[in-house]
Amino acid sequence: MSDFIAQLPKAELHVHLEGTLEPELSFALATRNGVRLDYDTPEALIAAYDFHDLPSFLAIYYKAMEVLVTEQDFFELTYAYLKKAREQNVLYCEPFFDPQAHTSRGVPFATVITGIHKAQEAARAELGIESQLILCFLRDMSAESAMETLLASLPFKDWIVGVGLDSDEKHNPPRKFAEVFKLARENGYKLTMHCDVHQLNTHEHIRQVLDEIVVDRIDHGINTLDKPVLYQEVAQRGLGLTVCPVSNRFVVQNLTTAEIRRMLELGMRATVNSDDPAYFRAYMNENLQALADDGMTRDELAQLTRNAFAVAWLPDARRAQYLDTLEQYLRQAA
């Protein structure tokens, strides 16, 4: 099974670039930029990764970003993730980035996205991994800040495939950002939003995502299973669900294997992703292996992978090429 997973051609649709900041790179950037860290070694930093819910994770997550200052920093962050992903046979990915977490510290939007874009281009040429960028708004900041960020993105919109919504959901419903997402769609962006696991008012948030924002995809989305009216609507629309098993195990103490299997049984387009792999110590292969260790079959893992290419924001011809590559592998591995 481990060989099957390692060689499986993959797509990743839910990974935060800032969440791929490995401790060793964090220390190197801190030294270069004169940023003081609260820990003396990378090992000590990893030992501090004691997450039990979403807010406890976010507290460490945002603090760690302070080492990201220059265009070169964002280049190195992005290239390191893409290199790791390609080593795990990820052929295509749609990483998130959180510009407000940087512009609020005085780092210009152009600095952030230019460093990321140059790394994407270099990785495409040198490593053979294709990627498209998703801009995420921070839901615990104001709608006005999100709108300012959206407007700042428009000169770079050829570098961005879509927009998302992440960070702390408590008292920050999707509806808060309705005008921002409306304008994003008018400018050609695809739409997705986080509906994290077991959050306050999660079912109402999912309803708003479906009926008011009218997203093209849902990030996480496990709680759609709680109500037939929600999971039936998601299945009928063919919406992708970007589930992150190891992340779930940290944040809600459950790998959610049973829920992912249930999604497949219901014909929902569930996918597997790594979320914030530097913090949860698990990239794509480790997430798939965790599900295999918990009883998932090759056929189920294959379907989750097939779903990822199917719901990726790709031109139909390119999607068909990736799916053909996957099916050829599955035939050979049978």
Tab-separated table of C-alpha atoms in Angstrom:
chain	number	residue	atom	x	y	z
A	1	MET	CA	0.000	0.000	0.000
A	2	SER	CA	2.790	2.456	0.790
A	3	ASP	CA	4.303	1.896	-2.675
A	4	PHE	CA	0.873	2.304	-4.280
A	5	ILE	CA	0.409	5.632	-2.471
A	6	ALA	CA	3.918	6.874	-3.197
A	7	GLN	CA	3.577	6.327	-6.938
A	8	LEU	CA	-0.049	7.447	-7.218
A	9	PRO	CA	-0.355	10.581	-9.436
A	10	LYS	CA	-2.012	13.203	-7.229
A	11	ALA	CA	-3.657	16.613	-7.125
A	12	GLU	CA	-3.776	18.749	-3.966
A	13	LEU	CA	-6.503	21.370	-3.606
A	14	HIS	CA	-6.291	22.425	0.053
A	15	VAL	CA	-2.873	23.471	1.282
A	16	HIS	CA	-1.928	26.807	2.841
A	17	LEU	CA	1.479	27.993	1.678
A	18	GLU	CA	2.080	29.598	5.065
A	19	GLY	CA	1.230	26.214	6.570
A	20	THR	CA	4.132	24.620	4.683
A	21	LEU	CA	6.713	26.724	6.546
A	22	GLU	CA	9.020	24.043	7.921
A	23	PRO	CA	10.873	24.867	11.164
A	24	GLU	CA	14.300	24.718	9.512
A	25	LEU	CA	13.281	27.315	6.913
A	26	SER	CA	11.618	29.385	9.617
A	27	PHE	CA	14.891	29.607	11.535
A	28	ALA	CA	16.862	30.432	8.384
A	29	LEU	CA	14.486	33.262	7.456
A	30	ALA	CA	14.420	34.546	11.030
A	31	THR	CA	18.212	34.801	11.018
A	32	ARG	CA	18.263	36.508	7.627
A	33	ASN	CA	15.558	39.013	8.541
A	34	GLY	CA	16.529	39.664	12.158
A	35	VAL	CA	13.297	38.222	13.550
A	36	ARG	CA	13.449	36.797	17.056
A	37	LEU	CA	11.772	33.416	17.546
A	38	ASP	CA	10.443	32.139	20.861
A	39	TYR	CA	12.286	28.827	20.477
A	40	ASP	CA	15.978	27.967	20.346
A	41	THR	CA	15.875	25.073	17.860
A	42	PRO	CA	13.599	23.654	15.176
A	43	GLU	CA	12.990	20.654	17.429
A	44	ALA	CA	11.792	22.928	20.232
A	45	LEU	CA	9.452	24.666	17.806
A	46	ILE	CA	7.959	21.351	16.688
A	47	ALA	CA	7.506	20.344	20.325
A	48	ALA	CA	5.335	23.461	20.784
A	49	TYR	CA	2.853	22.253	18.144
A	50	ASP	CA	0.242	21.299	20.722
A	51	PHE	CA	-3.039	21.950	18.935
A	52	HIS	CA	-6.411	20.856	20.274
A	53	ASP	CA	-8.772	23.130	18.342
A	54	LEU	CA	-8.746	25.735	15.580
A	55	PRO	CA	-7.935	28.815	17.733
A	56	SER	CA	-4.977	27.088	19.452
A	57	PHE	CA	-3.547	26.246	16.038
A	58	LEU	CA	-4.081	29.732	14.602
A	59	ALA	CA	-2.290	31.405	17.530
A	60	ILE	CA	0.992	29.667	16.633
A	61	TYR	CA	0.342	29.766	12.891
A	62	TYR	CA	0.099	33.553	12.569
A	63	LYS	CA	3.018	34.222	14.907
A	64	ALA	CA	5.256	31.983	12.773
A	65	MET	CA	4.549	34.021	9.629
A	66	GLU	CA	6.498	37.004	10.937
A	67	VAL	CA	9.700	35.583	9.436
A	68	LEU	CA	8.240	36.069	5.924
A	69	VAL	CA	9.291	39.554	4.841
A	70	THR	CA	10.891	39.722	1.384
A	71	GLU	CA	10.029	38.483	-2.096
A	72	GLN	CA	12.840	35.948	-1.747
A	73	ASP	CA	11.262	34.600	1.445
A	74	PHE	CA	7.976	33.919	-0.327
A	75	PHE	CA	9.851	32.377	-3.256
A	76	GLU	CA	11.725	29.978	-0.967
A	77	LEU	CA	8.578	29.079	0.984
A	78	THR	CA	6.623	28.281	-2.170
A	79	TYR	CA	9.416	26.468	-3.993
A	80	ALA	CA	10.123	24.287	-0.947
A	81	TYR	CA	6.483	23.185	-0.804
A	82	LEU	CA	6.269	22.524	-4.534
A	83	LYS	CA	9.495	20.511	-4.412
A	84	LYS	CA	8.178	18.400	-1.543
A	85	ALA	CA	4.838	17.927	-3.267
A	86	ARG	CA	6.495	16.837	-6.510
A	87	GLU	CA	8.643	14.341	-4.585
A	88	GLN	CA	5.357	12.804	-3.410
A	89	ASN	CA	4.128	12.628	-7.027
A	90	VAL	CA	1.730	15.558	-6.763
A	91	LEU	CA	1.391	16.641	-10.387
A	92	TYR	CA	-0.980	19.549	-9.860
A	93	CYS	CA	-1.934	21.739	-6.895
A	94	GLU	CA	-3.953	24.818	-6.009
A	95	PRO	CA	-2.247	26.324	-2.943
A	96	PHE	CA	-3.826	29.032	-0.784
A	97	PHE	CA	-2.070	32.167	0.422
A	98	ASP	CA	-3.168	34.690	3.082
A	99	PRO	CA	-2.070	38.160	1.923
A	100	GLN	CA	-3.737	40.019	4.814
A	101	ALA	CA	-1.518	38.176	7.281
A	102	HIS	CA	1.412	39.908	5.564
A	103	THR	CA	0.041	43.266	4.417
A	104	SER	CA	-1.162	43.873	7.985
A	105	ARG	CA	2.526	43.645	9.004
A	106	GLY	CA	3.588	46.131	6.338
A	107	VAL	CA	4.639	43.641	3.654
A	108	PRO	CA	3.322	44.869	0.267
A	109	PHE	CA	0.841	42.658	-1.609
A	110	ALA	CA	3.089	42.775	-4.675
A	111	THR	CA	6.037	41.438	-2.664
A	112	VAL	CA	4.016	38.449	-1.486
A	113	ILE	CA	2.466	37.415	-4.772
A	114	THR	CA	5.530	38.101	-6.917
A	115	GLY	CA	7.690	35.816	-4.792
A	116	ILE	CA	5.038	33.090	-4.898
A	117	HIS	CA	4.465	33.412	-8.648
A	118	LYS	CA	8.157	33.259	-9.503
A	119	ALA	CA	8.455	30.063	-7.470
A	120	GLN	CA	5.448	28.564	-9.267
A	121	GLU	CA	7.031	29.313	-12.634
A	122	ALA	CA	10.414	27.935	-11.562
A	123	ALA	CA	8.842	24.766	-10.153
A	124	ARG	CA	6.829	24.226	-13.313
A	125	ALA	CA	9.976	24.480	-15.455
A	126	GLU	CA	12.413	22.671	-13.161
A	127	LEU	CA	10.246	20.126	-11.320
A	128	GLY	CA	7.325	19.534	-13.656
A	129	ILE	CA	4.610	20.478	-11.153
A	130	GLU	CA	1.721	22.669	-12.273
A	131	SER	CA	0.021	24.992	-9.797
A	132	GLN	CA	-2.663	27.678	-9.664
A	133	LEU	CA	-2.962	30.113	-6.764
A	134	ILE	CA	-5.988	30.775	-4.532
A	135	LEU	CA	-6.156	34.003	-2.535
A	136	CYS	CA	-7.765	33.487	0.878
A	137	PHE	CA	-9.385	36.246	2.914
A	138	LEU	CA	-9.095	36.101	6.704
A	139	ARG	CA	-12.624	35.834	8.052
A	140	ASP	CA	-11.713	37.256	11.473
A	141	MET	CA	-10.739	40.519	9.770
A	142	SER	CA	-13.271	42.979	8.376
A	143	ALA	CA	-15.136	42.736	5.095
A	144	GLU	CA	-13.609	46.124	4.246
A	145	SER	CA	-10.117	44.669	4.617
A	146	ALA	CA	-11.107	41.737	2.413
A	147	MET	CA	-12.433	44.123	-0.235
A	148	GLU	CA	-9.192	46.135	-0.145
A	149	THR	CA	-7.266	42.895	-0.630
A	150	LEU	CA	-9.470	41.821	-3.507
A	151	LEU	CA	-8.945	45.168	-5.250
A	152	ALA	CA	-5.186	44.896	-4.658
A	153	SER	CA	-5.248	41.486	-6.349
A	154	LEU	CA	-6.869	42.631	-9.584
A	155	PRO	CA	-3.654	43.837	-11.290
A	156	PHE	CA	-2.333	40.290	-10.671
A	157	LYS	CA	-5.504	38.369	-11.477
A	158	ASP	CA	-3.867	36.408	-14.280
A	159	TRP	CA	-1.780	34.803	-11.509
A	160	ILE	CA	-4.811	33.852	-9.373
A	161	VAL	CA	-7.429	31.217	-10.200
A	162	GLY	CA	-9.821	31.801	-7.308
A	163	VAL	CA	-10.524	33.179	-3.854
A	164	GLY	CA	-11.276	31.475	-0.552
A	165	LEU	CA	-12.121	32.235	3.069
A	166	ASP	CA	-10.211	30.840	6.034
A	167	SER	CA	-9.222	31.487	9.671
A	168	ASP	CA	-11.508	31.591	12.724
A	169	GLU	CA	-15.166	30.953	11.847
A	170	LYS	CA	-16.649	31.973	15.196
A	171	HIS	CA	-19.003	34.920	14.622
A	172	ASN	CA	-17.630	35.282	11.079
A	173	PRO	CA	-20.283	33.795	8.766
A	174	PRO	CA	-19.851	33.568	4.996
A	175	ARG	CA	-22.577	36.199	4.584
A	176	LYS	CA	-20.194	38.797	6.043
A	177	PHE	CA	-18.171	38.614	2.806
A	178	ALA	CA	-21.006	38.350	0.278
A	179	GLU	CA	-20.150	41.556	-1.585
A	180	VAL	CA	-16.457	40.660	-1.734
A	181	PHE	CA	-17.169	37.259	-3.262
A	182	LYS	CA	-19.729	38.728	-5.655
A	183	LEU	CA	-17.103	41.117	-7.025
A	184	ALA	CA	-14.529	38.317	-7.120
A	185	ARG	CA	-16.835	36.214	-9.297
A	186	GLU	CA	-17.509	39.196	-11.574
A	187	ASN	CA	-13.745	39.412	-12.093
A	188	GLY	CA	-13.493	35.794	-13.160
A	189	TYR	CA	-12.316	34.190	-9.920
A	190	LYS	CA	-13.556	30.774	-8.828
A	191	LEU	CA	-15.015	30.673	-5.292
A	192	THR	CA	-14.419	28.414	-2.319
A	193	MET	CA	-14.858	28.821	1.430
A	194	HIS	CA	-13.716	26.948	4.523
A	195	CYS	CA	-16.449	25.198	6.490
A	196	ASP	CA	-14.237	23.760	9.221
A	197	VAL	CA	-15.200	20.745	11.280
A	198	HIS	CA	-17.619	21.142	14.225
A	199	GLN	CA	-17.567	24.946	14.311
A	200	LEU	CA	-20.229	27.172	15.885
A	201	ASN	CA	-23.285	27.501	13.600
A	202	THR	CA	-21.577	25.284	11.026
A	203	HIS	CA	-24.798	24.096	9.359
A	204	GLU	CA	-26.018	27.650	8.831
A	205	HIS	CA	-22.575	28.575	7.477
A	206	ILE	CA	-22.727	25.692	5.005
A	207	ARG	CA	-26.208	26.794	3.921
A	208	GLN	CA	-24.935	30.338	3.319
A	209	VAL	CA	-21.994	28.991	1.337
A	210	LEU	CA	-24.358	26.990	-0.859
A	211	ASP	CA	-27.287	29.381	-1.260
A	212	GLU	CA	-25.950	32.905	-0.779
A	213	ILE	CA	-22.307	32.801	-1.878
A	214	VAL	CA	-22.891	29.932	-4.356
A	215	VAL	CA	-19.377	28.526	-4.172
A	216	ASP	CA	-17.665	26.303	-6.706
A	217	ARG	CA	-16.107	24.161	-3.961
A	218	ILE	CA	-16.155	23.718	-0.153
A	219	ASP	CA	-13.035	23.362	1.987
A	220	HIS	CA	-13.384	20.721	4.734
A	221	GLY	CA	-17.192	20.330	4.738
A	222	ILE	CA	-17.449	17.245	6.955
A	223	ASN	CA	-20.565	18.631	8.653
A	224	THR	CA	-22.513	18.546	5.391
A	225	LEU	CA	-23.106	14.917	6.360
A	226	ASP	CA	-25.175	15.927	9.395
A	227	LYS	CA	-28.193	17.031	7.364
A	228	PRO	CA	-29.614	15.347	4.245
A	229	VAL	CA	-30.650	18.707	2.800
A	230	LEU	CA	-26.983	19.750	2.811
A	231	TYR	CA	-25.252	16.606	1.575
A	232	GLN	CA	-27.871	16.010	-1.093
A	233	GLU	CA	-27.380	19.537	-2.408
A	234	VAL	CA	-23.590	19.177	-2.438
A	235	ALA	CA	-23.826	15.848	-4.282
A	236	GLN	CA	-26.394	17.160	-6.767
A	237	ARG	CA	-24.214	20.153	-7.654
A	238	GLY	CA	-21.110	17.985	-7.937
A	239	LEU	CA	-19.187	20.264	-5.583
A	240	GLY	CA	-15.724	19.219	-4.478
A	241	LEU	CA	-14.991	18.825	-0.764
A	242	THR	CA	-11.358	19.278	0.242
A	243	VAL	CA	-11.006	17.137	3.353
A	244	CYS	CA	-7.816	17.109	5.453
A	245	PRO	CA	-7.657	13.912	7.558
A	246	VAL	CA	-4.490	14.437	9.625
A	247	SER	CA	-5.448	18.059	10.236
A	248	ASN	CA	-8.807	16.820	11.513
A	249	ARG	CA	-7.044	14.419	13.854
A	250	PHE	CA	-5.219	17.363	15.433
A	251	VAL	CA	-8.105	19.824	15.518
A	252	VAL	CA	-11.087	17.564	16.316
A	253	GLN	CA	-9.230	14.425	17.471
A	254	ASN	CA	-10.681	12.361	14.641
A	255	LEU	CA	-9.159	11.327	11.323
A	256	THR	CA	-12.752	11.360	9.915
A	257	THR	CA	-12.144	8.194	7.893
A	258	ALA	CA	-15.739	7.053	8.372
A	259	GLU	CA	-17.062	10.407	7.232
A	260	ILE	CA	-14.872	10.433	4.119
A	261	ARG	CA	-16.030	6.915	3.250
A	262	ARG	CA	-19.634	8.015	3.745
A	263	MET	CA	-19.086	10.899	1.331
A	264	LEU	CA	-17.886	8.461	-1.307
A	265	GLU	CA	-20.898	6.211	-0.706
A	266	LEU	CA	-23.206	9.203	-1.201
A	267	GLY	CA	-21.534	10.142	-4.481
A	268	MET	CA	-19.965	13.285	-3.020
A	269	ARG	CA	-16.703	14.472	-4.562
A	270	ALA	CA	-14.505	14.211	-1.490
A	271	THR	CA	-10.762	14.752	-1.884
A	272	VAL	CA	-7.768	14.316	0.438
A	273	ASN	CA	-5.350	17.150	1.184
A	274	SER	CA	-2.649	18.158	3.679
A	275	ASP	CA	-3.923	21.586	4.893
A	276	ASP	CA	-0.909	22.837	6.919
A	277	PRO	CA	1.585	19.996	6.534
A	278	ALA	CA	4.560	21.606	8.280
A	279	TYR	CA	2.484	21.905	11.445
A	280	PHE	CA	0.594	18.630	11.240
A	281	ARG	CA	3.762	16.780	10.102
A	282	ALA	CA	1.971	15.159	7.171
A	283	TYR	CA	2.004	15.942	3.450
A	284	MET	CA	-0.163	14.190	0.852
A	285	ASN	CA	1.349	10.723	1.104
A	286	GLU	CA	1.160	10.735	4.896
A	287	ASN	CA	-2.515	11.742	4.767
A	288	LEU	CA	-3.351	8.963	2.329
A	289	GLN	CA	-1.312	6.478	4.355
A	290	ALA	CA	-3.156	7.467	7.533
A	291	LEU	CA	-6.455	6.647	5.829
A	292	ALA	CA	-5.045	3.340	4.554
A	293	ASP	CA	-3.858	2.473	8.047
A	294	ASP	CA	-7.403	3.204	9.222
A	295	GLY	CA	-8.864	0.707	6.756
A	296	MET	CA	-9.375	2.573	3.495
A	297	THR	CA	-8.897	0.443	0.384
A	298	ARG	CA	-6.934	1.107	-2.789
A	299	ASP	CA	-10.188	1.640	-4.668
A	300	GLU	CA	-11.323	4.261	-2.164
A	301	LEU	CA	-7.992	6.089	-2.294
A	302	ALA	CA	-8.113	5.958	-6.078
A	303	GLN	CA	-11.594	7.495	-6.102
A	304	LEU	CA	-10.533	10.286	-3.748
A	305	THR	CA	-7.638	11.040	-6.102
A	306	ARG	CA	-9.867	10.850	-9.165
A	307	ASN	CA	-12.206	13.330	-7.494
A	308	ALA	CA	-9.357	15.786	-6.909
A	309	PHE	CA	-8.507	16.006	-10.593
A	310	ALA	CA	-12.206	16.096	-11.472
A	311	VAL	CA	-12.994	19.135	-9.307
A	312	ALA	CA	-9.703	21.001	-9.901
A	313	TRP	CA	-10.061	24.386	-11.574
A	314	LEU	CA	-8.525	23.236	-14.826
A	315	PRO	CA	-9.477	23.495	-18.500
A	316	ASP	CA	-11.312	20.346	-19.559
A	317	ALA	CA	-8.553	19.203	-21.899
A	318	ARG	CA	-5.885	19.514	-19.211
A	319	ARG	CA	-8.094	17.741	-16.673
A	320	ALA	CA	-8.572	14.879	-19.134
A	321	GLN	CA	-4.796	14.530	-19.508
A	322	TYR	CA	-4.308	14.239	-15.756
A	323	LEU	CA	-7.176	11.771	-15.389
A	324	ASP	CA	-5.729	9.666	-18.190
A	325	THR	CA	-2.361	9.607	-16.418
A	326	LEU	CA	-4.103	8.490	-13.231
A	327	GLU	CA	-6.117	5.765	-14.932
A	328	GLN	CA	-3.037	4.418	-16.703
A	329	TYR	CA	-1.286	4.133	-13.350
A	330	LEU	CA	-4.270	2.420	-11.729
A	331	ARG	CA	-4.414	-0.153	-14.530
A	332	GLN	CA	-0.695	-0.879	-14.171
A	333	ALA	CA	-0.969	-1.108	-10.367
A	334	ALA	CA	-3.976	-3.460	-10.441
